[in-house]
Rosetta silent file (secondary structure, phi, psi, omega in degrees, C-alpha in Angstrom):
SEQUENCE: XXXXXXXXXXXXXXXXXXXXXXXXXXXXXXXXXXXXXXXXXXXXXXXXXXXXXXXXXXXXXXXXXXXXXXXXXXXXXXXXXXXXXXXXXXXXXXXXXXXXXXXXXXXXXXXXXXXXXXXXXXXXXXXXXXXXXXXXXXXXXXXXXXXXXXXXXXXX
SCORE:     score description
SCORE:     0.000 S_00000001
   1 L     0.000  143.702 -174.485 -158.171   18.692  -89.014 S_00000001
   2 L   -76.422  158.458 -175.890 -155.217   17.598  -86.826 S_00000001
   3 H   -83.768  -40.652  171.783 -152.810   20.643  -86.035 S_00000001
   4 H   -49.715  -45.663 -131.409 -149.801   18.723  -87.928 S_00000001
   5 H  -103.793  -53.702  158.470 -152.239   18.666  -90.855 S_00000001
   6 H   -28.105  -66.093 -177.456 -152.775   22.600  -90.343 S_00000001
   7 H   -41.769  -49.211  166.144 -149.635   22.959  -89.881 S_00000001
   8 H  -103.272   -0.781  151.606 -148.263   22.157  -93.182 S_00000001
   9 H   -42.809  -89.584 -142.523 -151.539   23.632  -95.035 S_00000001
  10 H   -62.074  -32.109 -174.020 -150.455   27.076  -93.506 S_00000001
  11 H   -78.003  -31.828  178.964 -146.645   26.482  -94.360 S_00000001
  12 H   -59.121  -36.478 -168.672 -147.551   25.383  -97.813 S_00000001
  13 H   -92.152  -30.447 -176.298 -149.678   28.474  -98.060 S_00000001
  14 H   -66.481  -49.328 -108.211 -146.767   31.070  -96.970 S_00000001
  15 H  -117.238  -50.587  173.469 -144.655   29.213  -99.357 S_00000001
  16 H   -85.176  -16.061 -174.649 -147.367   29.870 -102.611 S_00000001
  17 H   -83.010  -61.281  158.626 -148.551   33.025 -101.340 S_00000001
  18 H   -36.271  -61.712 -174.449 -144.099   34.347 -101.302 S_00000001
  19 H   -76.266  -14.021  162.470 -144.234   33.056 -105.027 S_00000001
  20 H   -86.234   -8.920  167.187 -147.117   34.748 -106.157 S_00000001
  21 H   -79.734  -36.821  140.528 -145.850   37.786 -104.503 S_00000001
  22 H   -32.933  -36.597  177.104 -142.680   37.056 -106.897 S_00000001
  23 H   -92.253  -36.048  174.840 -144.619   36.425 -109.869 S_00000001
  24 H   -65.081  -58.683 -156.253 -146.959   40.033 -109.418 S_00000001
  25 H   -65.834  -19.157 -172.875 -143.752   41.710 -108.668 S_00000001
  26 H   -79.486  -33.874  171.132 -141.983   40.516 -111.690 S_00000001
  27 H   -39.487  -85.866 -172.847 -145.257   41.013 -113.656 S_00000001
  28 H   -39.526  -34.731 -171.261 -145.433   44.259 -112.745 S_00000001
  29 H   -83.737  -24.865  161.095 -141.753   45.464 -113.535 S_00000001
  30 H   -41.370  -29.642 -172.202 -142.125   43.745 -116.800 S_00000001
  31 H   -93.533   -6.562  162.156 -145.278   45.881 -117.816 S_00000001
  32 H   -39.615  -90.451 -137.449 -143.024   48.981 -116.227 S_00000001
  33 L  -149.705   99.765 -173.371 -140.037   48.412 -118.155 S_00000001
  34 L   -81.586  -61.239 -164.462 -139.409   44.723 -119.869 S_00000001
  35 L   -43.235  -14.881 -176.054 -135.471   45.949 -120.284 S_00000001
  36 L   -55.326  -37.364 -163.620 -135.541   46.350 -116.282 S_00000001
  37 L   -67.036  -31.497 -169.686 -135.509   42.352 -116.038 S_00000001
  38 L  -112.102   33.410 -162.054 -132.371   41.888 -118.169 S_00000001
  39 L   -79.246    3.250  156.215 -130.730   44.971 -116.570 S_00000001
  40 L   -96.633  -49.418 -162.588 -127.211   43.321 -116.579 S_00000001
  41 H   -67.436  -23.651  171.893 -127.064   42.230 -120.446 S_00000001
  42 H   -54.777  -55.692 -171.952 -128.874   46.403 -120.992 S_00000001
  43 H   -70.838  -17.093 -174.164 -125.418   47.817 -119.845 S_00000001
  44 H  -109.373  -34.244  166.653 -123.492   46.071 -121.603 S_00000001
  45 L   -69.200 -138.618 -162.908 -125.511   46.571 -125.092 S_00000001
  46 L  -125.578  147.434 -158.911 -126.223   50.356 -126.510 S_00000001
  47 L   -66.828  125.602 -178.776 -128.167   52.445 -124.773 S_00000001
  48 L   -40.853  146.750  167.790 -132.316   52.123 -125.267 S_00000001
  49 L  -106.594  175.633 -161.582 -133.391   54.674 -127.214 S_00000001
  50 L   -58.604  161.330 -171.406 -136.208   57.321 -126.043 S_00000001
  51 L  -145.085  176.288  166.828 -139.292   55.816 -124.443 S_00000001
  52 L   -90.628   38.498 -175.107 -141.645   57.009 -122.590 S_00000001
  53 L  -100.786  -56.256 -153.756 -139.924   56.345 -119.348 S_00000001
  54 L   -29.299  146.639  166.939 -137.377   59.505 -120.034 S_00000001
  55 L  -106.510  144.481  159.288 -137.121   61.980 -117.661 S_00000001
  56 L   -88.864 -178.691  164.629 -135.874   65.101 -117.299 S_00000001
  57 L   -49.671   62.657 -161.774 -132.618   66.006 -115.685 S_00000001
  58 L   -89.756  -15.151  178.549 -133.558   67.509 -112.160 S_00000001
  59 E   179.695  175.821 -146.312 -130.031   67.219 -110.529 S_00000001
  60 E  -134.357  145.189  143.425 -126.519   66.123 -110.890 S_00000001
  61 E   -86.597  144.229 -169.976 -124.429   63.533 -108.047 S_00000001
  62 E  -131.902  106.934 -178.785 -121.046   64.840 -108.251 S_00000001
  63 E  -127.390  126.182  169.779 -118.749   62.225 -106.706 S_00000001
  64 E   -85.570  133.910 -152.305 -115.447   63.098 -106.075 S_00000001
  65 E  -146.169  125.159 -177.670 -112.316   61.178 -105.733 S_00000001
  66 E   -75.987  125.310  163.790 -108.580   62.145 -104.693 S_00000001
  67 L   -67.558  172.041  165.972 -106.259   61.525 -107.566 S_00000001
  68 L   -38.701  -42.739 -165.742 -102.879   60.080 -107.195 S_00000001
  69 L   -63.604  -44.440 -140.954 -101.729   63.775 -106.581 S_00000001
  70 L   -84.928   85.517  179.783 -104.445   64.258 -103.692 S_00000001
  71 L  -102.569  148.799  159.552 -102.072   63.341 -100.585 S_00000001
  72 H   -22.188  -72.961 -152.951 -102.715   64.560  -97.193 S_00000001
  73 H   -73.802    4.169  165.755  -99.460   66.865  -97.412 S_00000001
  74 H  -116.939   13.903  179.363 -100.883   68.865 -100.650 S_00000001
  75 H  -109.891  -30.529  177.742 -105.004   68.959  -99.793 S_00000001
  76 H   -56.438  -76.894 -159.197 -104.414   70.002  -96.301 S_00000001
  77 H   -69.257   -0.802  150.733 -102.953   73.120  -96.869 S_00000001
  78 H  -123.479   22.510  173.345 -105.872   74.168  -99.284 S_00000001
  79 L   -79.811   12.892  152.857 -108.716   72.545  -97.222 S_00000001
  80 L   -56.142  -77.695  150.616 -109.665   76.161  -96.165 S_00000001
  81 H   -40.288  -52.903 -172.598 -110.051   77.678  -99.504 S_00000001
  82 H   -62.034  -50.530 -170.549 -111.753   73.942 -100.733 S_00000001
  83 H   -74.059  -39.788 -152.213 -114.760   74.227  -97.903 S_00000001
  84 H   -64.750  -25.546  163.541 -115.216   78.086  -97.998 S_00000001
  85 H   -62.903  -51.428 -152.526 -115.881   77.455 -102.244 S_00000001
  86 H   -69.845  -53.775 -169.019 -118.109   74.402 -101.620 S_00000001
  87 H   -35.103  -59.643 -159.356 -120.147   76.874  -98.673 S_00000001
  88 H   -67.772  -22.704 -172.212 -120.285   79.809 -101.509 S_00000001
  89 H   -74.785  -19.995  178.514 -121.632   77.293 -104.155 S_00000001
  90 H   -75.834  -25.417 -169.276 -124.258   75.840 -101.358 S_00000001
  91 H   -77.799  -32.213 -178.701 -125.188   79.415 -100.027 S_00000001
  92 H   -76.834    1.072  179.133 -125.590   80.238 -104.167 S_00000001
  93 L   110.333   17.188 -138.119 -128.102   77.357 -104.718 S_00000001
  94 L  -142.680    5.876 -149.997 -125.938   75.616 -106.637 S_00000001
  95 L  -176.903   82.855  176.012 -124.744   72.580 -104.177 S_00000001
  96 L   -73.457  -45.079 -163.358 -128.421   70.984 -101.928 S_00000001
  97 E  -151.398  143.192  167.890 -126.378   68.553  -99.961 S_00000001
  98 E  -164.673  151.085 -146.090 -122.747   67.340  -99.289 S_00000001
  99 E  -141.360  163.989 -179.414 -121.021   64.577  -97.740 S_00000001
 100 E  -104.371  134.352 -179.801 -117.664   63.142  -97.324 S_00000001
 101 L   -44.902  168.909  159.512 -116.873   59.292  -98.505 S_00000001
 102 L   -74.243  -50.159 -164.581 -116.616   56.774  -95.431 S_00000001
 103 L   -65.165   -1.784 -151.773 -113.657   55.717  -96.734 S_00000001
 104 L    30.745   53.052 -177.570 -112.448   59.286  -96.865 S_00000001
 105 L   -94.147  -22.257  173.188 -111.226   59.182 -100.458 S_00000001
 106 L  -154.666 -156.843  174.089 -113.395   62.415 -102.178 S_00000001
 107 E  -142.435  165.496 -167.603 -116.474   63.756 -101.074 S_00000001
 108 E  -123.819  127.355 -175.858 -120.302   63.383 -102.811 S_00000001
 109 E  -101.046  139.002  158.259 -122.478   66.492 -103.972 S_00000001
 110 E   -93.457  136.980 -154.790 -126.307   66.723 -104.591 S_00000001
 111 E  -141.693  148.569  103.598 -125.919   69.835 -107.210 S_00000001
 112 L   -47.516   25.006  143.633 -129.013   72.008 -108.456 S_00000001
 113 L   -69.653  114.911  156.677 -127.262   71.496 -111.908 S_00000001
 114 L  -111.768    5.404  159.407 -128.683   69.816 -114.803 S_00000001
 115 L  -102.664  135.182  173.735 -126.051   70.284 -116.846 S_00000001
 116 L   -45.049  -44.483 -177.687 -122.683   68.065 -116.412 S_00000001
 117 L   -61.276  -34.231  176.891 -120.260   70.777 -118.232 S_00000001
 118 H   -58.303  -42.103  175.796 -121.386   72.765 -115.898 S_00000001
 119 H   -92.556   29.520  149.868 -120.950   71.422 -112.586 S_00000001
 120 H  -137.212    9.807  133.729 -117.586   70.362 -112.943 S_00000001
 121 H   -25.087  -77.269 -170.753 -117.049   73.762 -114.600 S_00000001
 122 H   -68.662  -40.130  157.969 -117.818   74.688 -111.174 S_00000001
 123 H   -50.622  -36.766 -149.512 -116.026   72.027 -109.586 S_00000001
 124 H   -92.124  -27.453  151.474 -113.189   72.264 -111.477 S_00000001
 125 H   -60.977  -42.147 -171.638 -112.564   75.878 -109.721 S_00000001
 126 L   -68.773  156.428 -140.304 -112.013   74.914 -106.636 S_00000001
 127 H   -83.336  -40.526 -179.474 -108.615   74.860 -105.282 S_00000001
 128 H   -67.916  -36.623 -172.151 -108.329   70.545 -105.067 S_00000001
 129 H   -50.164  -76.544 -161.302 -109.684   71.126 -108.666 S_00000001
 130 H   -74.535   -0.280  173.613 -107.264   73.271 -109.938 S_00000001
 131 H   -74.022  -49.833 -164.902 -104.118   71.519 -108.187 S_00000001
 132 L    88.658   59.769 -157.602 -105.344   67.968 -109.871 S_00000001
 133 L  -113.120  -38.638 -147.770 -105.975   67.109 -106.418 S_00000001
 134 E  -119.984  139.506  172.018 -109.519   66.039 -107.095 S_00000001
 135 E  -127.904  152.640 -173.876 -111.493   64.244 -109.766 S_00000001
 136 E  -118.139  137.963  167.747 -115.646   64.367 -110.379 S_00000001
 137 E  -112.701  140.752  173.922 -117.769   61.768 -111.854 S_00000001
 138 E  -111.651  141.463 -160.175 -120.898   63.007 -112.552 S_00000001
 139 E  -125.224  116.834  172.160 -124.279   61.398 -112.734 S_00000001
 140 E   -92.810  164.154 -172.819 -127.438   62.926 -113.834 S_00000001
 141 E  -134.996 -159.411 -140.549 -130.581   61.665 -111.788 S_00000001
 142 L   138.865  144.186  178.217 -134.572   62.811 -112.717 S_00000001
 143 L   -55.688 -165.131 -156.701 -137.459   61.640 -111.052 S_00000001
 144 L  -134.060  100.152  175.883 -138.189   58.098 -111.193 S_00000001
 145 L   -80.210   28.355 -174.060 -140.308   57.461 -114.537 S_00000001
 146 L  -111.141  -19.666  177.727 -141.768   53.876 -113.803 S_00000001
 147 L   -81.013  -10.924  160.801 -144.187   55.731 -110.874 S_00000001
 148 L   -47.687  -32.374 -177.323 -146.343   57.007 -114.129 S_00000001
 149 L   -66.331   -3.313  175.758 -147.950   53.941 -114.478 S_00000001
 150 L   -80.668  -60.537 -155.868 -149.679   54.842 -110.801 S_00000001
 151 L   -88.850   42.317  162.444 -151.417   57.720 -112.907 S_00000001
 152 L   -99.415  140.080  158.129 -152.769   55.509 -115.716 S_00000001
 153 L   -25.230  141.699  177.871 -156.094   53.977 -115.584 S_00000001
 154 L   -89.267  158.850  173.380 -155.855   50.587 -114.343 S_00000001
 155 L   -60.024  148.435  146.718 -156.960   48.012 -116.835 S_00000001
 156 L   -86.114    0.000    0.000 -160.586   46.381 -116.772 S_00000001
């Protein structure tokens, strides 16, 4: 075979080889999760009901966002009081990780919460809290139930 002749063999073969890597992957998240594939029109309908994907609740994101109220010239003068709460809730176990936006508009918690009333319970003490400085949206997260399907038998 001529190297030109190779040449578009082997490009031909990258090229069917990419789409069958496309076709497995989609395979596979269908036999995951078929709602995964249509994971824009799922948000906008009513929420699946339990499956055997659920998970439980292992921790909360807590993302925080300065309200209209939250100006430099009223957060400053309690940003003292604001870290030395988030420190006692990380030293009680209650607060794993925490970070400030880029944009510097809130800050984002990893919480050792699973319940939501709670952690903005707890949030909701702190001094940006109780001014109406600070707002939390909260997220619960849970391991990621689509890796069970590593500990099923594989088909024959």
């Amino acid at each position: 075979m001529s190297p030109r002749v190779l040449d578009k063999l082997t490009g031909r073969m990258d090229r069917f080889a990419k789409l069958a890597r496309a076709i497995g992957i989609t395979a596979v998240l269908a036999a995951i999760n078929p709602t995964a594939l249509f994971a824009q029109s799922a948000m906008s309908a009513t929420p699946p009901q339990s499956s055997s994907l659920d998970v439980p609740t292992t921790k909360l994101l807590a993302i925080g966002t300065f309200t209209a109220k939250g100006t430099p010239e009223r957060w400053k003068p309690l940003l003292h009081a604001e870290v030395r709460d988030t420190v006692r809730l990380y030293l009680a176990g209650k607060i794993d990780q925490w970070y400030i936006k880029q944009d510097q508009s809130g800050v984002v918690f990893v919480m050792s919460v699973t319940d939501p009333k709670e952690a903005l319970e707890l949030l909701g003490r702190f001094p940006f809290g109780q001014a109406g400085l600070m707002e939390f949206q909260i997220i619960p997260l849970g391991p990621i139930a689509p890796l069970r399907v590593l500990l099923t038998d594989p088909a024959k």
